């Protein structure tokens, strides 16, 4: 999904996909684009494995 364009996420929210229903009635087009941009921003965040902590 990392290589999918933002429009893919917009379309999935608009039309639904698989078991995910449409959010067309709940989110305005502007909000759907904002969510798509948020998904894209989250995908760009570098992740690092959690460090193990020693317990007493």
mmCIF file of N, CA and C in Angstrom:
data_model
loop_
_atom_site.group_PDB
_atom_site.id
_atom_site.type_symbol
_atom_site.label_atom_id
_atom_site.label_comp_id
_atom_site.label_asym_id
_atom_site.label_seq_id
_atom_site.Cartn_x
_atom_site.Cartn_y
_atom_site.Cartn_z
ATOM 1 N N UNK A 1 0.807 -1.205 0.000
ATOM 2 C CA UNK A 1 0.000 0.000 0.000
ATOM 3 C C UNK A 1 0.851 1.271 0.000
ATOM 4 N N UNK A 2 2.118 1.119 0.366
ATOM 5 C CA UNK A 2 2.978 2.301 0.410
ATOM 6 C C UNK A 2 3.122 2.978 -0.939
ATOM 7 N N UNK A 3 3.024 2.218 -2.013
ATOM 8 C CA UNK A 3 3.217 2.784 -3.349
ATOM 9 C C UNK A 3 1.919 3.232 -4.008
ATOM 10 N N UNK A 4 0.810 3.064 -3.321
ATOM 11 C CA UNK A 4 -0.472 3.460 -3.907
ATOM 12 C C UNK A 4 -0.625 4.981 -3.817
ATOM 13 N N UNK A 5 -1.228 5.600 -4.824
ATOM 14 C CA UNK A 5 -1.449 7.046 -4.772
ATOM 15 C C UNK A 5 -2.514 7.394 -3.727
ATOM 16 N N UNK A 6 -2.507 8.634 -3.268
ATOM 17 C CA UNK A 6 -3.481 9.078 -2.269
ATOM 18 C C UNK A 6 -4.908 8.877 -2.772
ATOM 19 N N UNK A 7 -5.111 8.986 -4.080
ATOM 20 C CA UNK A 7 -6.440 8.786 -4.651
ATOM 21 C C UNK A 7 -6.990 7.392 -4.405
ATOM 22 N N UNK A 8 -6.108 6.415 -4.263
ATOM 23 C CA UNK A 8 -6.550 5.049 -3.955
ATOM 24 C C UNK A 8 -7.269 5.032 -2.608
ATOM 25 N N UNK A 9 -6.672 5.658 -1.592
ATOM 26 C CA UNK A 9 -7.277 5.687 -0.267
ATOM 27 C C UNK A 9 -8.580 6.487 -0.281
ATOM 28 N N UNK A 10 -8.580 7.590 -1.026
ATOM 29 C CA UNK A 10 -9.801 8.388 -1.173
ATOM 30 C C UNK A 10 -10.913 7.531 -1.763
ATOM 31 N N UNK A 11 -10.599 6.778 -2.804
ATOM 32 C CA UNK A 11 -11.599 5.945 -3.457
ATOM 33 C C UNK A 11 -12.103 4.837 -2.534
ATOM 34 N N UNK A 12 -11.212 4.225 -1.783
ATOM 35 C CA UNK A 12 -11.629 3.174 -0.847
ATOM 36 C C UNK A 12 -12.571 3.757 0.202
ATOM 37 N N UNK A 13 -12.272 4.943 0.712
ATOM 38 C CA UNK A 13 -13.173 5.568 1.687
ATOM 39 C C UNK A 13 -14.502 5.948 1.053
ATOM 40 N N UNK A 14 -14.479 6.294 -0.227
ATOM 41 C CA UNK A 14 -15.695 6.710 -0.920
ATOM 42 C C UNK A 14 -16.571 5.523 -1.290
ATOM 43 N N UNK A 15 -15.974 4.486 -1.848
ATOM 44 C CA UNK A 15 -16.737 3.355 -2.373
ATOM 45 C C UNK A 15 -16.736 2.132 -1.467
ATOM 46 N N UNK A 16 -15.794 2.074 -0.520
ATOM 47 C CA UNK A 16 -15.634 0.878 0.291
ATOM 48 C C UNK A 16 -14.758 -0.122 -0.456
ATOM 49 N N UNK A 17 -14.299 -1.145 0.261
ATOM 50 C CA UNK A 17 -13.459 -2.169 -0.353
ATOM 51 C C UNK A 17 -13.513 -3.404 0.523
ATOM 52 N N UNK A 18 -13.825 -4.544 -0.089
ATOM 53 C CA UNK A 18 -13.916 -5.778 0.690
ATOM 54 C C UNK A 18 -14.959 -5.637 1.786
ATOM 55 N N UNK A 19 -14.570 -5.933 3.018
ATOM 56 C CA UNK A 19 -15.515 -5.832 4.132
ATOM 57 C C UNK A 19 -15.625 -4.408 4.679
ATOM 58 N N UNK A 20 -14.762 -3.506 4.215
ATOM 59 C CA UNK A 20 -14.843 -2.113 4.666
ATOM 60 C C UNK A 20 -15.949 -1.405 3.901
ATOM 61 N N UNK A 21 -16.895 -0.851 4.647
ATOM 62 C CA UNK A 21 -17.990 -0.140 3.987
ATOM 63 C C UNK A 21 -17.556 1.275 3.610
ATOM 64 N N UNK A 22 -18.385 1.931 2.828
ATOM 65 C CA UNK A 22 -18.116 3.287 2.370
ATOM 66 C C UNK A 22 -18.245 4.287 3.522
ATOM 67 N N UNK A 23 -17.441 5.325 3.479
ATOM 68 C CA UNK A 23 -17.550 6.431 4.429
ATOM 69 C C UNK A 23 -18.027 7.696 3.725
ATOM 70 N N UNK A 24 -18.616 7.509 2.552
ATOM 71 C CA UNK A 24 -19.074 8.638 1.734
ATOM 72 C C UNK A 24 -20.071 9.520 2.487
ATOM 73 N N UNK A 25 -20.973 8.894 3.241
ATOM 74 C CA UNK A 25 -21.991 9.656 3.962
ATOM 75 C C UNK A 25 -21.439 10.302 5.235
ATOM 76 N N UNK A 26 -20.367 9.732 5.786
ATOM 77 C CA UNK A 26 -19.831 10.223 7.046
ATOM 78 C C UNK A 26 -18.758 11.294 6.877
ATOM 79 N N UNK A 27 -18.016 11.247 5.769
ATOM 80 C CA UNK A 27 -16.902 12.176 5.561
ATOM 81 C C UNK A 27 -17.106 12.979 4.280
ATOM 82 N N UNK A 28 -16.887 14.270 4.365
ATOM 83 C CA UNK A 28 -16.962 15.106 3.167
ATOM 84 C C UNK A 28 -15.777 14.761 2.265
ATOM 85 N N UNK A 29 -15.848 15.124 0.991
ATOM 86 C CA UNK A 29 -14.688 14.888 0.126
ATOM 87 C C UNK A 29 -13.409 15.524 0.685
ATOM 88 N N UNK A 30 -13.528 16.718 1.256
ATOM 89 C CA UNK A 30 -12.353 17.379 1.831
ATOM 90 C C UNK A 30 -11.774 16.561 2.980
ATOM 91 N N UNK A 31 -12.648 16.015 3.825
ATOM 92 C CA UNK A 31 -12.177 15.197 4.944
ATOM 93 C C UNK A 31 -11.549 13.895 4.457
ATOM 94 N N UNK A 32 -12.116 13.299 3.410
ATOM 95 C CA UNK A 32 -11.531 12.066 2.868
ATOM 96 C C UNK A 32 -10.136 12.331 2.310
ATOM 97 N N UNK A 33 -9.950 13.478 1.643
ATOM 98 C CA UNK A 33 -8.615 13.831 1.148
ATOM 99 C C UNK A 33 -7.668 14.078 2.315
ATOM 100 N N UNK A 34 -8.173 14.682 3.391
ATOM 101 C CA UNK A 34 -7.334 14.925 4.566
ATOM 102 C C UNK A 34 -6.903 13.601 5.202
ATOM 103 N N UNK A 35 -7.809 12.641 5.290
ATOM 104 C CA UNK A 35 -7.464 11.324 5.838
ATOM 105 C C UNK A 35 -6.442 10.640 4.939
ATOM 106 N N UNK A 36 -6.629 10.730 3.627
ATOM 107 C CA UNK A 36 -5.674 10.129 2.687
ATOM 108 C C UNK A 36 -4.289 10.752 2.867
ATOM 109 N N UNK A 37 -4.236 12.069 3.063
ATOM 110 C CA UNK A 37 -2.953 12.745 3.287
ATOM 111 C C UNK A 37 -2.341 12.304 4.615
ATOM 112 N N UNK A 38 -3.175 12.096 5.619
ATOM 113 C CA UNK A 38 -2.693 11.628 6.924
ATOM 114 C C UNK A 38 -2.104 10.226 6.806
ATOM 115 N N UNK A 39 -2.777 9.349 6.084
ATOM 116 C CA UNK A 39 -2.257 7.993 5.856
ATOM 117 C C UNK A 39 -0.899 8.077 5.178
ATOM 118 N N UNK A 40 -0.805 8.913 4.165
ATOM 119 C CA UNK A 40 0.458 9.067 3.434
ATOM 120 C C UNK A 40 1.556 9.589 4.368
ATOM 121 N N UNK A 41 1.226 10.549 5.238
ATOM 122 C CA UNK A 41 2.211 11.088 6.181
ATOM 123 C C UNK A 41 2.669 10.013 7.165
ATOM 124 N N UNK A 42 1.749 9.195 7.647
ATOM 125 C CA UNK A 42 2.120 8.122 8.569
ATOM 126 C C UNK A 42 3.048 7.118 7.905
ATOM 127 N N UNK A 43 2.846 6.886 6.630
ATOM 128 C CA UNK A 43 3.686 5.925 5.918
ATOM 129 C C UNK A 43 5.125 6.416 5.786
ATOM 130 N N UNK A 44 5.343 7.707 5.872
ATOM 131 C CA UNK A 44 6.686 8.268 5.713
ATOM 132 C C UNK A 44 7.483 8.279 7.014
ATOM 133 N N UNK A 45 6.821 8.024 8.124
ATOM 134 C CA UNK A 45 7.500 8.039 9.417
ATOM 135 C C UNK A 45 8.406 6.821 9.527
ATOM 136 N N UNK A 46 9.636 7.067 9.933
ATOM 137 C CA UNK A 46 10.565 5.958 10.139
ATOM 138 C C UNK A 46 10.169 5.220 11.406
ATOM 139 N N UNK A 47 10.170 3.919 11.330
ATOM 140 C CA UNK A 47 9.871 3.132 12.518
ATOM 141 C C UNK A 47 11.138 2.445 12.994
ATOM 142 N N UNK A 48 11.233 2.322 14.272
ATOM 143 C CA UNK A 48 12.377 1.658 14.882
ATOM 144 C C UNK A 48 11.840 0.599 15.837
ATOM 145 N N UNK A 49 12.473 -0.545 15.876
ATOM 146 C CA UNK A 49 11.991 -1.575 16.796
ATOM 147 C C UNK A 49 12.099 -1.094 18.241
ATOM 148 N N UNK A 50 11.159 -1.510 19.038
ATOM 149 C CA UNK A 50 11.185 -1.143 20.449
ATOM 150 C C UNK A 50 12.410 -1.768 21.109
ATOM 151 N N UNK A 51 13.008 -1.020 21.998
ATOM 152 C CA UNK A 51 14.161 -1.566 22.709
ATOM 153 C C UNK A 51 13.669 -2.378 23.895
ATOM 154 N N UNK A 52 14.389 -3.407 24.185
ATOM 155 C CA UNK A 52 14.010 -4.233 25.322
ATOM 156 C C UNK A 52 14.445 -3.550 26.606
ATOM 157 N N UNK A 53 13.594 -3.635 27.601
ATOM 158 C CA UNK A 53 13.947 -3.094 28.905
ATOM 159 C C UNK A 53 14.081 -4.247 29.879
ATOM 160 N N UNK A 54 15.026 -4.119 30.766
ATOM 161 C CA UNK A 54 15.236 -5.160 31.769
ATOM 162 C C UNK A 54 14.326 -4.888 32.949
ATOM 163 N N UNK A 55 13.720 -5.940 33.437
ATOM 164 C CA UNK A 55 12.876 -5.799 34.614
ATOM 165 C C UNK A 55 13.642 -6.299 35.827
ATOM 166 N N UNK A 56 13.316 -5.736 36.954
ATOM 167 C CA UNK A 56 14.015 -6.110 38.190
ATOM 168 C C UNK A 56 13.555 -7.448 38.703
#
